[in-house]
mmCIF file of C-alpha atoms and ligand atoms in Angstrom:
data_model
loop_
_atom_site.group_PDB
_atom_site.id
_atom_site.type_symbol
_atom_site.label_atom_id
_atom_site.label_comp_id
_atom_site.label_asym_id
_atom_site.label_seq_id
_atom_site.Cartn_x
_atom_site.Cartn_y
_atom_site.Cartn_z
ATOM 1 C CA UNK A 1 -0.225 0.087 0.146
ATOM 2 C CA UNK A 2 1.104 3.215 -1.029
ATOM 3 C CA UNK A 3 0.312 5.862 1.996
ATOM 4 C CA UNK A 4 2.713 8.553 0.476
ATOM 5 C CA UNK A 5 0.459 10.927 0.013
ATOM 6 C CA UNK A 6 -1.352 10.498 3.334
ATOM 7 C CA UNK A 7 -1.376 12.441 6.819
ATOM 8 C CA UNK A 8 2.013 11.119 8.582
ATOM 9 C CA UNK A 9 5.154 10.220 7.948
ATOM 10 C CA UNK A 10 8.194 10.554 10.051
ATOM 11 C CA UNK A 11 9.778 13.937 11.137
ATOM 12 C CA UNK A 12 13.600 14.482 12.286
ATOM 13 C CA UNK A 13 15.157 17.339 13.707
ATOM 14 C CA UNK A 14 18.577 18.222 15.476
ATOM 15 C CA UNK A 15 20.344 21.343 15.571
ATOM 16 C CA UNK A 16 23.698 19.389 15.343
ATOM 17 C CA UNK A 17 24.547 19.312 11.670
ATOM 18 C CA UNK A 18 26.077 15.990 11.598
ATOM 19 C CA UNK A 19 23.495 14.362 13.553
ATOM 20 C CA UNK A 20 20.788 15.277 11.671
ATOM 21 C CA UNK A 21 22.221 13.740 8.755
ATOM 22 C CA UNK A 22 22.862 10.647 10.768
ATOM 23 C CA UNK A 23 18.842 10.534 12.033
ATOM 24 C CA UNK A 24 18.381 11.198 7.841
ATOM 25 C CA UNK A 25 20.203 7.877 7.028
ATOM 26 C CA UNK A 26 17.921 6.184 9.988
ATOM 27 C CA UNK A 27 14.615 7.633 8.955
ATOM 28 C CA UNK A 28 14.997 7.104 5.375
ATOM 29 C CA UNK A 29 15.228 3.329 6.198
ATOM 30 C CA UNK A 30 12.393 3.088 8.090
ATOM 31 C CA UNK A 31 10.078 5.684 5.512
ATOM 32 C CA UNK A 32 10.735 3.486 2.837
ATOM 33 C CA UNK A 33 9.336 0.366 4.873
ATOM 34 C CA UNK A 34 6.457 2.405 5.890
ATOM 35 C CA UNK A 35 5.966 4.173 2.415
ATOM 36 C CA UNK A 36 5.814 7.364 4.102
ATOM 37 C CA UNK A 37 6.711 10.786 3.640
ATOM 38 C CA UNK A 38 10.307 11.839 5.420
ATOM 39 C CA UNK A 39 10.267 15.308 6.680
ATOM 40 C CA UNK A 40 13.044 17.297 8.309
ATOM 41 C CA UNK A 41 13.134 20.829 10.258
ATOM 42 C CA UNK A 42 15.935 23.181 9.511
ATOM 43 C CA UNK A 43 16.252 26.223 11.355
ATOM 44 C CA UNK A 44 18.356 29.597 11.151
ATOM 45 C CA UNK A 45 20.656 31.483 8.620
ATOM 46 C CA UNK A 46 21.161 29.644 5.564
ATOM 47 C CA UNK A 47 17.668 27.409 6.158
ATOM 48 C CA UNK A 48 16.814 27.091 2.544
ATOM 49 C CA UNK A 49 20.763 25.821 1.163
ATOM 50 C CA UNK A 50 21.077 23.495 4.189
ATOM 51 C CA UNK A 51 17.282 22.315 3.412
ATOM 52 C CA UNK A 52 18.649 21.139 -0.027
ATOM 53 C CA UNK A 53 21.640 19.392 1.891
ATOM 54 C CA UNK A 54 18.930 17.616 3.925
ATOM 55 C CA UNK A 55 17.010 16.346 0.880
ATOM 56 C CA UNK A 56 20.561 15.073 -0.388
ATOM 57 C CA UNK A 57 20.968 12.862 2.372
ATOM 58 C CA UNK A 58 17.123 11.508 2.255
ATOM 59 C CA UNK A 59 14.329 14.002 2.982
ATOM 60 C CA UNK A 60 11.354 14.184 1.210
ATOM 61 C CA UNK A 61 10.054 17.890 2.489
ATOM 62 C CA UNK A 62 12.265 20.363 4.801
ATOM 63 C CA UNK A 63 10.703 22.982 6.530
ATOM 64 C CA UNK A 64 13.361 25.841 6.526
ATOM 65 C CA UNK A 65 12.939 28.642 8.831
ATOM 66 C CA UNK A 66 15.473 31.063 7.465
ATOM 67 C CA UNK A 67 14.932 33.630 10.549
ATOM 68 C CA UNK A 68 18.458 34.751 12.272
ATOM 69 C CA UNK A 69 16.771 35.033 15.326
ATOM 70 C CA UNK A 70 16.849 31.238 15.084
ATOM 71 C CA UNK A 71 20.280 30.921 14.354
ATOM 72 C CA UNK A 72 20.990 30.055 18.111
ATOM 73 C CA UNK A 73 18.678 27.140 19.676
ATOM 74 C CA UNK A 74 15.897 28.920 21.369
ATOM 75 C CA UNK A 75 14.196 26.048 23.454
ATOM 76 C CA UNK A 76 10.660 27.825 23.509
ATOM 77 C CA UNK A 77 10.686 29.183 19.972
ATOM 78 C CA UNK A 78 11.950 25.596 18.668
ATOM 79 C CA UNK A 79 9.267 23.839 20.531
ATOM 80 C CA UNK A 80 6.186 25.975 19.322
ATOM 81 C CA UNK A 81 7.891 25.319 15.556
ATOM 82 C CA UNK A 82 7.680 21.374 15.976
ATOM 83 C CA UNK A 83 4.875 21.318 18.047
ATOM 84 C CA UNK A 84 2.936 23.026 14.976
ATOM 85 C CA UNK A 85 4.432 20.866 12.586
ATOM 86 C CA UNK A 86 3.654 17.584 14.620
ATOM 87 C CA UNK A 87 -0.230 19.047 15.162
ATOM 88 C CA UNK A 88 -0.478 20.340 11.645
ATOM 89 C CA UNK A 89 1.590 16.862 9.568
ATOM 90 C CA UNK A 90 0.479 14.002 12.417
ATOM 91 C CA UNK A 91 3.897 12.254 11.651
ATOM 92 C CA UNK A 92 3.576 8.814 13.480
ATOM 93 C CA UNK A 93 7.569 9.115 14.085
ATOM 94 C CA UNK A 94 9.507 11.874 15.419
ATOM 95 C CA UNK A 95 13.210 11.219 15.798
ATOM 96 C CA UNK A 96 15.212 14.065 17.520
ATOM 97 C CA UNK A 97 19.128 14.411 18.120
ATOM 98 C CA UNK A 98 20.081 13.239 21.810
ATOM 99 C CA UNK A 99 21.784 16.796 22.286
ATOM 100 C CA UNK A 100 21.806 18.810 25.411
ATOM 101 C CA UNK A 101 18.853 20.834 23.841
ATOM 102 C CA UNK A 102 17.591 18.235 21.800
ATOM 103 C CA UNK A 103 16.576 16.072 24.648
ATOM 104 C CA UNK A 104 14.569 18.463 26.803
ATOM 105 C CA UNK A 105 13.043 19.589 24.110
ATOM 106 C CA UNK A 106 11.613 16.457 22.853
ATOM 107 C CA UNK A 107 10.471 15.724 26.301
ATOM 108 C CA UNK A 108 8.404 18.733 26.460
ATOM 109 C CA UNK A 109 7.109 18.086 22.936
ATOM 110 C CA UNK A 110 5.970 14.546 24.137
ATOM 111 C CA UNK A 111 4.163 16.369 26.919
ATOM 112 C CA UNK A 112 2.447 18.952 24.670
ATOM 113 C CA UNK A 113 1.401 16.615 22.427
ATOM 114 C CA UNK A 114 0.395 13.725 24.959
ATOM 115 C CA UNK A 115 2.787 11.139 23.671
ATOM 116 C CA UNK A 116 5.656 8.572 24.818
ATOM 117 C CA UNK A 117 9.008 9.688 24.301
ATOM 118 C CA UNK A 118 12.137 7.467 24.279
ATOM 119 C CA UNK A 119 15.214 8.839 25.082
ATOM 120 C CA UNK A 120 18.921 8.089 23.753
ATOM 121 C CA UNK A 121 17.878 5.270 21.530
ATOM 122 C CA UNK A 122 20.941 3.180 20.099
ATOM 123 C CA UNK A 123 19.211 1.402 17.429
ATOM 124 C CA UNK A 124 15.483 1.816 16.539
ATOM 125 C CA UNK A 125 13.202 -0.744 14.169
ATOM 126 C CA UNK A 126 9.981 -1.584 13.228
ATOM 127 C CA UNK A 127 7.788 -4.279 14.461
ATOM 128 C CA UNK A 128 5.188 -6.328 11.923
ATOM 129 C CA UNK A 129 2.653 -3.756 12.583
ATOM 130 C CA UNK A 130 4.873 -1.061 11.896
ATOM 131 C CA UNK A 131 5.185 -0.165 15.664
ATOM 132 C CA UNK A 132 8.586 1.753 16.493
ATOM 133 C CA UNK A 133 10.899 -0.153 18.813
ATOM 134 C CA UNK A 134 13.531 2.103 20.424
ATOM 135 C CA UNK A 135 16.587 0.431 22.217
ATOM 136 C CA UNK A 136 18.503 1.791 24.996
ATOM 137 C CA UNK A 137 21.133 1.125 27.554
ATOM 138 C CA UNK A 138 19.742 0.866 31.011
ATOM 139 C CA UNK A 139 20.666 0.140 34.618
ATOM 140 C CA UNK A 140 23.898 1.806 34.285
ATOM 141 C CA UNK A 141 24.949 0.087 31.275
ATOM 142 C CA UNK A 142 24.377 -3.260 32.735
ATOM 143 C CA UNK A 143 21.147 -4.334 30.294
ATOM 144 C CA UNK A 144 19.731 -2.902 27.208
ATOM 145 C CA UNK A 145 15.812 -2.134 27.354
ATOM 146 C CA UNK A 146 13.687 -2.502 24.252
ATOM 147 C CA UNK A 147 10.696 0.013 24.252
ATOM 148 C CA UNK A 148 7.298 0.195 22.212
ATOM 149 C CA UNK A 149 5.189 2.611 22.047
ATOM 150 C CA UNK A 150 1.424 2.271 23.185
ATOM 151 C CA UNK A 151 0.403 5.486 21.030
ATOM 152 C CA UNK A 152 1.344 7.775 18.482
ATOM 153 C CA UNK A 153 3.220 10.203 17.785
ATOM 154 C CA UNK A 154 6.222 7.970 18.753
ATOM 155 C CA UNK A 155 9.004 10.075 19.526
ATOM 156 C CA UNK A 156 12.636 9.399 20.318
ATOM 157 C CA UNK A 157 15.567 10.722 20.832
ATOM 158 C CA UNK A 158 18.937 9.522 19.127
ATOM 159 C CA UNK A 159 22.679 10.137 20.190
ATOM 160 C CA UNK A 160 25.202 10.901 17.867
ATOM 161 C CA UNK A 161 27.141 7.939 15.744
ATOM 162 C CA UNK A 162 24.048 5.704 16.414
ATOM 163 C CA UNK A 163 23.466 5.677 12.910
ATOM 164 C CA UNK A 164 25.170 5.971 9.699
ATOM 165 C CA UNK A 165 24.769 8.981 7.148
ATOM 166 C CA UNK A 166 23.617 7.690 3.779
ATOM 167 C CA UNK A 167 25.410 8.719 0.683
ATOM 168 C CA UNK A 168 24.181 12.110 -0.569
ATOM 169 C CA UNK A 169 22.410 11.755 -3.638
ATOM 170 C CA UNK A 170 20.761 14.071 -6.135
ATOM 171 C CA UNK A 171 17.243 14.040 -5.334
ATOM 172 C CA UNK A 172 13.988 16.133 -5.712
ATOM 173 C CA UNK A 173 12.541 17.008 -2.613
ATOM 174 C CA UNK A 174 10.322 19.622 -1.269
ATOM 175 C CA UNK A 175 11.348 23.358 0.762
ATOM 176 C CA UNK A 176 8.573 24.563 2.439
ATOM 177 C CA UNK A 177 9.698 28.274 3.742
ATOM 178 C CA UNK A 178 7.911 28.672 6.932
ATOM 179 C CA UNK A 179 7.989 32.390 8.615
ATOM 180 C CA UNK A 180 7.291 32.127 12.373
ATOM 181 C CA UNK A 181 6.451 35.333 14.632
ATOM 182 C CA UNK A 182 9.576 34.690 17.351
ATOM 183 C CA UNK A 183 8.592 35.962 20.335
ATOM 184 C CA UNK A 184 11.652 38.229 22.578
ATOM 185 C CA UNK A 185 13.261 35.266 24.370
ATOM 186 C CA UNK A 186 13.031 35.618 28.227
ATOM 187 C CA UNK A 187 17.085 34.158 28.505
ATOM 188 C CA UNK A 188 19.467 36.494 27.026
ATOM 189 C CA UNK A 189 22.932 35.406 25.926
ATOM 190 C CA UNK A 190 25.539 37.106 27.865
ATOM 191 C CA UNK A 191 28.778 35.356 26.149
ATOM 192 C CA UNK A 192 29.811 32.531 24.008
ATOM 193 C CA UNK A 193 32.655 30.740 24.003
ATOM 194 C CA UNK A 194 34.187 27.523 22.567
ATOM 195 C CA UNK A 195 34.461 24.652 24.971
ATOM 196 C CA UNK A 196 37.924 23.932 25.862
ATOM 197 C CA UNK A 197 38.565 20.611 24.023
ATOM 198 C CA UNK A 198 41.286 18.668 22.122
ATOM 199 C CA UNK A 199 41.127 20.411 18.826
ATOM 200 C CA UNK A 200 39.788 17.736 17.076
ATOM 201 C CA UNK A 201 36.609 15.580 17.701
ATOM 202 C CA UNK A 202 37.275 11.941 19.364
ATOM 203 C CA UNK A 203 33.868 10.726 18.383
ATOM 204 C CA UNK A 204 35.227 10.924 14.566
ATOM 205 C CA UNK A 205 38.596 9.472 14.927
ATOM 206 C CA UNK A 206 39.440 6.554 12.650
ATOM 207 C CA UNK A 207 41.997 5.537 15.437
ATOM 208 C CA UNK A 208 42.003 6.035 19.228
ATOM 209 C CA UNK A 209 44.922 5.025 21.637
ATOM 210 C CA UNK A 210 43.291 5.430 24.892
ATOM 211 C CA UNK A 211 44.159 5.067 28.420
ATOM 212 C CA UNK A 212 42.858 4.738 32.040
ATOM 213 C CA UNK A 213 43.906 4.559 35.437
ATOM 214 C CA UNK A 214 46.344 2.351 34.574
ATOM 215 C CA UNK A 215 48.459 5.928 33.411
ATOM 216 C CA UNK A 216 50.797 7.208 36.615
ATOM 217 C CA UNK A 217 51.319 10.591 35.687
ATOM 218 C CA UNK A 218 50.013 13.052 33.423
ATOM 219 C CA UNK A 219 53.213 13.723 31.514
ATOM 220 C CA UNK A 220 52.725 9.910 30.491
ATOM 221 C CA UNK A 221 49.574 11.406 28.246
ATOM 222 C CA UNK A 222 52.681 11.844 25.594
ATOM 223 C CA UNK A 223 53.419 7.487 25.449
ATOM 224 C CA UNK A 224 49.501 7.543 24.001
ATOM 225 C CA UNK A 225 50.595 10.542 21.576
ATOM 226 C CA UNK A 226 53.358 9.411 20.104
ATOM 227 C CA UNK A 227 51.763 5.749 19.185
ATOM 228 C CA UNK A 228 48.422 7.953 17.802
ATOM 229 C CA UNK A 229 50.663 10.162 16.066
ATOM 230 C CA UNK A 230 52.138 7.081 13.809
ATOM 231 C CA UNK A 231 48.983 6.160 13.001
ATOM 232 C CA UNK A 232 47.352 9.715 12.628
ATOM 233 C CA UNK A 233 44.855 8.737 15.523
ATOM 234 C CA UNK A 234 43.765 10.483 18.646
ATOM 235 C CA UNK A 235 44.383 10.312 22.416
ATOM 236 C CA UNK A 236 40.840 8.997 24.459
ATOM 237 C CA UNK A 237 40.665 8.240 28.104
ATOM 238 C CA UNK A 238 37.994 6.812 30.650
ATOM 239 C CA UNK A 239 36.299 8.858 33.131
ATOM 240 C CA UNK A 240 38.211 8.714 35.864
ATOM 241 C CA UNK A 241 40.790 10.786 34.145
ATOM 242 C CA UNK A 242 38.359 13.881 33.631
ATOM 243 C CA UNK A 243 36.824 13.445 36.470
ATOM 244 C CA UNK A 244 38.746 12.582 39.544
ATOM 245 C CA UNK A 245 42.283 13.489 37.926
ATOM 246 C CA UNK A 246 41.444 16.273 35.262
ATOM 247 C CA UNK A 247 44.004 15.522 32.521
ATOM 248 C CA UNK A 248 41.207 15.726 30.428
ATOM 249 C CA UNK A 249 38.137 17.144 29.651
ATOM 250 C CA UNK A 250 36.138 14.616 27.676
ATOM 251 C CA UNK A 251 35.918 10.835 28.213
ATOM 252 C CA UNK A 252 34.755 7.622 26.165
ATOM 253 C CA UNK A 253 31.771 5.504 27.414
ATOM 254 C CA UNK A 254 28.199 5.262 28.325
ATOM 255 C CA UNK A 255 28.218 8.919 29.803
ATOM 256 C CA UNK A 256 30.648 10.170 27.512
ATOM 257 C CA UNK A 257 31.570 9.876 23.942
ATOM 258 C CA UNK A 258 30.581 6.758 21.901
ATOM 259 C CA UNK A 259 33.098 6.090 19.422
ATOM 260 C CA UNK A 260 33.156 3.706 16.268
ATOM 261 C CA UNK A 261 36.782 3.754 15.349
ATOM 262 C CA UNK A 262 38.229 1.342 13.109
ATOM 263 C CA UNK A 263 40.851 0.633 16.036
ATOM 264 C CA UNK A 264 40.649 1.094 19.451
ATOM 265 C CA UNK A 265 43.831 0.191 21.747
ATOM 266 C CA UNK A 266 42.744 0.361 25.643
ATOM 267 C CA UNK A 267 45.968 0.719 27.928
ATOM 268 C CA UNK A 268 45.116 0.706 31.427
ATOM 269 C CA UNK A 269 41.704 0.632 30.951
ATOM 270 C CA UNK A 270 39.774 -2.441 33.062
ATOM 271 C CA UNK A 271 36.987 -2.430 30.719
ATOM 272 C CA UNK A 272 33.764 -2.141 32.720
ATOM 273 C CA UNK A 273 30.449 -2.159 31.242
ATOM 274 C CA UNK A 274 30.242 2.059 31.227
ATOM 275 C CA UNK A 275 33.253 2.400 29.445
ATOM 276 C CA UNK A 276 32.883 -0.838 27.035
ATOM 277 C CA UNK A 277 29.092 0.969 26.495
ATOM 278 C CA UNK A 278 31.191 3.434 24.726
ATOM 279 C CA UNK A 279 33.387 1.182 22.272
ATOM 280 C CA UNK A 280 31.555 -1.540 21.815
ATOM 281 C CA UNK A 281 31.083 -0.142 17.860
ATOM 282 C CA UNK A 282 35.136 -0.033 17.074
ATOM 283 C CA UNK A 283 35.718 -2.336 14.154
ATOM 284 C CA UNK A 284 38.965 -3.594 16.334
ATOM 285 C CA UNK A 285 39.855 -3.668 20.071
ATOM 286 C CA UNK A 286 43.589 -3.683 21.346
ATOM 287 C CA UNK A 287 43.917 -4.102 25.330
ATOM 288 C CA UNK A 288 46.699 -3.491 26.709
ATOM 289 C CA UNK A 289 46.348 -4.699 30.710
ATOM 290 C CA UNK A 290 48.956 -6.051 33.240
ATOM 291 C CA UNK A 291 45.913 -7.900 35.029
ATOM 292 C CA UNK A 292 45.099 -10.993 32.542
ATOM 293 C CA UNK A 293 41.492 -11.248 34.819
ATOM 294 C CA UNK A 294 40.845 -7.584 33.582
ATOM 295 C CA UNK A 295 37.259 -7.479 31.852
ATOM 296 C CA UNK A 296 38.754 -5.419 28.679
ATOM 297 C CA UNK A 297 40.297 -8.903 27.582
ATOM 298 C CA UNK A 298 36.811 -10.428 27.039
ATOM 299 C CA UNK A 299 35.624 -7.710 24.247
ATOM 300 C CA UNK A 300 38.976 -7.183 22.942
ATOM 301 C CA UNK A 301 39.903 -8.404 19.735
ATOM 302 C CA UNK A 302 43.417 -8.629 20.207
ATOM 303 C CA UNK A 303 45.040 -8.328 23.795
ATOM 304 C CA UNK A 304 48.528 -7.908 25.590
ATOM 305 C CA UNK A 305 49.015 -8.839 29.170
ATOM 306 C CA UNK A 306 51.426 -6.482 30.075
ATOM 307 C CA UNK A 307 52.556 -3.146 31.691
ATOM 308 C CA UNK A 308 51.346 -0.308 29.048
ATOM 309 C CA UNK A 309 54.888 1.474 30.186
ATOM 310 C CA UNK A 310 56.896 -1.302 27.941
ATOM 311 C CA UNK A 311 54.247 -2.346 25.494
ATOM 312 C CA UNK A 312 53.221 1.528 24.152
ATOM 313 C CA UNK A 313 56.850 1.912 23.155
ATOM 314 C CA UNK A 314 57.247 -1.373 21.518
ATOM 315 C CA UNK A 315 54.149 -0.663 19.655
ATOM 316 C CA UNK A 316 55.369 2.721 18.153
ATOM 317 C CA UNK A 317 58.231 1.474 17.234
ATOM 318 C CA UNK A 318 56.977 -1.614 15.604
ATOM 319 C CA UNK A 319 54.174 0.483 13.724
ATOM 320 C CA UNK A 320 56.642 2.775 12.676
ATOM 321 C CA UNK A 321 58.560 0.152 10.971
ATOM 322 C CA UNK A 322 55.388 -1.375 9.469
ATOM 323 C CA UNK A 323 54.274 2.050 8.005
ATOM 324 C CA UNK A 324 58.214 3.048 6.726
HETATM 325 C C1 FAD B 1 26.540 5.985 35.809
HETATM 326 C C2 FAD B 1 28.095 5.463 35.578
HETATM 327 C C3 FAD B 1 28.558 6.407 34.608
HETATM 328 C C4 FAD B 1 29.519 5.818 34.256
HETATM 329 N N1 FAD B 1 30.042 6.116 32.819
HETATM 330 C C5 FAD B 1 31.533 5.884 32.661
HETATM 331 C C6 FAD B 1 32.034 6.328 31.035
HETATM 332 O O1 FAD B 1 31.008 6.602 30.501
HETATM 333 N N2 FAD B 1 33.278 6.062 30.596
HETATM 334 C C7 FAD B 1 34.080 5.515 31.744
HETATM 335 O O2 FAD B 1 35.376 5.041 31.254
HETATM 336 N N3 FAD B 1 33.705 5.120 32.916
HETATM 337 C C8 FAD B 1 32.599 5.582 33.323
HETATM 338 N N4 FAD B 1 32.078 5.277 34.811
HETATM 339 C C9 FAD B 1 33.363 4.589 35.925
HETATM 340 C C10 FAD B 1 33.508 3.035 35.667
HETATM 341 O O3 FAD B 1 32.484 2.410 36.435
HETATM 342 C C11 FAD B 1 34.862 2.910 36.040
HETATM 343 O O4 FAD B 1 35.112 3.453 37.635
HETATM 344 C C12 FAD B 1 35.844 3.458 35.243
HETATM 345 O O5 FAD B 1 35.606 3.250 33.574
HETATM 346 C C13 FAD B 1 37.073 2.797 35.293
HETATM 347 O O6 FAD B 1 38.554 3.541 34.570
HETATM 348 P P1 FAD B 1 39.524 2.892 34.208
HETATM 349 O O7 FAD B 1 39.674 1.396 33.455
HETATM 350 O O8 FAD B 1 40.513 3.606 33.805
HETATM 351 O O9 FAD B 1 39.992 2.494 35.945
HETATM 352 P P2 FAD B 1 40.370 0.773 36.256
HETATM 353 O O10 FAD B 1 39.099 0.403 36.520
HETATM 354 O O11 FAD B 1 41.053 1.496 37.698
HETATM 355 O O12 FAD B 1 41.205 0.053 35.630
HETATM 356 C C14 FAD B 1 42.305 0.602 35.506
HETATM 357 C C15 FAD B 1 43.229 -0.787 34.866
HETATM 358 O O13 FAD B 1 44.726 -0.094 34.675
HETATM 359 C C16 FAD B 1 45.232 -1.332 34.459
HETATM 360 N N5 FAD B 1 46.608 -1.216 34.696
HETATM 361 C C17 FAD B 1 47.433 -0.509 36.111
HETATM 362 N N6 FAD B 1 48.373 -0.173 35.995
HETATM 363 C C18 FAD B 1 48.629 -0.550 34.313
HETATM 364 C C19 FAD B 1 50.024 -0.627 33.713
HETATM 365 N N7 FAD B 1 51.230 -0.043 33.865
HETATM 366 N N8 FAD B 1 50.000 -1.160 32.373
HETATM 367 C C20 FAD B 1 48.894 -1.777 31.775
HETATM 368 N N9 FAD B 1 47.810 -1.921 32.683
HETATM 369 C C21 FAD B 1 47.745 -1.083 34.018
HETATM 370 C C22 FAD B 1 44.871 -2.375 35.855
HETATM 371 O O14 FAD B 1 44.777 -3.486 35.669
HETATM 372 C C23 FAD B 1 43.021 -2.355 35.808
HETATM 373 O O15 FAD B 1 42.901 -3.054 34.713
HETATM 374 C C24 FAD B 1 30.629 5.456 35.144
HETATM 375 C C25 FAD B 1 30.587 4.897 36.593
HETATM 376 C C26 FAD B 1 28.898 5.136 36.475
HETATM 377 C C27 FAD B 1 28.606 5.118 38.019
#
């Protein structure tokens, strides 16, 4: 049955440029299965230009709100627009990026629409009757919950890197310019400054050399950096190196970045579930740990039982030789 022209469909939104493309990748697959229209929402300066990109990445229709006042995320204004679109189009699925702004936005939208909301889905699929099932990590990373909806719209939030972008294609889509009256914000932005983070984004790295509490002092990060430099990778870490030792500003894991590198080298990381939750999509995991019983060996593709202070320099030399 072709329901392409009926009311309904799937609507995606994220204020994060990459994340909305990832959402479109998965949403396109679902829309094709359900034979429904895929709509995206784009706010801010150059919204129409960006809307064309969203069409290339899978959207059938994009609402473009080319309003400089909406360039920066504004919870009330974004919520009103998404609510109006949801009321007008009655999408059966609303997929929103799980960002710091997106999660509360989705929760508020669900409240207004009297709908269910499943946050932080790392996977979504349709059951036999076309109902959405969201899968999320729960109990501190110890279990996976599969949650089905009992009503529509079905609202999910999805974190970065859960889904792949599709390859962009030249496709035709409808771009609908929307003008909305933006009420003056009740919040004044006093100052904006970039977060002090490593210059590159660890979640985009193809190779990550990471360390845990097995690393004794901050200066020893140089050992990891030397290995990472040989293979064009980046350095990452477990949460205690940020929270307790303050050596880094971002960590990898359940409550940190979820990464998908081709190669993940974990040195001096025990491999508890909360860390593993962030690296389960790595293609190859190499573990270096002096404790042969460390849980990281259970998920590693290759394991080296040894002292990272000996193994990392030897690995660097071997890699250098190999790549010469
Ligand atoms: C709600 C919640 C969320 C959390 N989220 C995260 C998260 O997102 N990411 C995260 O990482 N953690 C997270 N944690 C913390 C997590 O539970 C662990 O405490 C943490 O991951 C352990 O870090 P680690 O492996 O570096 O340290 P440890 O568990 O102390 O392991 C250190 C390892 O280094 C090895 N080692 C020591 N010296 C050497 C050496 N010289 N050479 C080789 N190996 C050596 C040891 O054998 C040991 O296995 C979370 C915890 C909670 C409660």
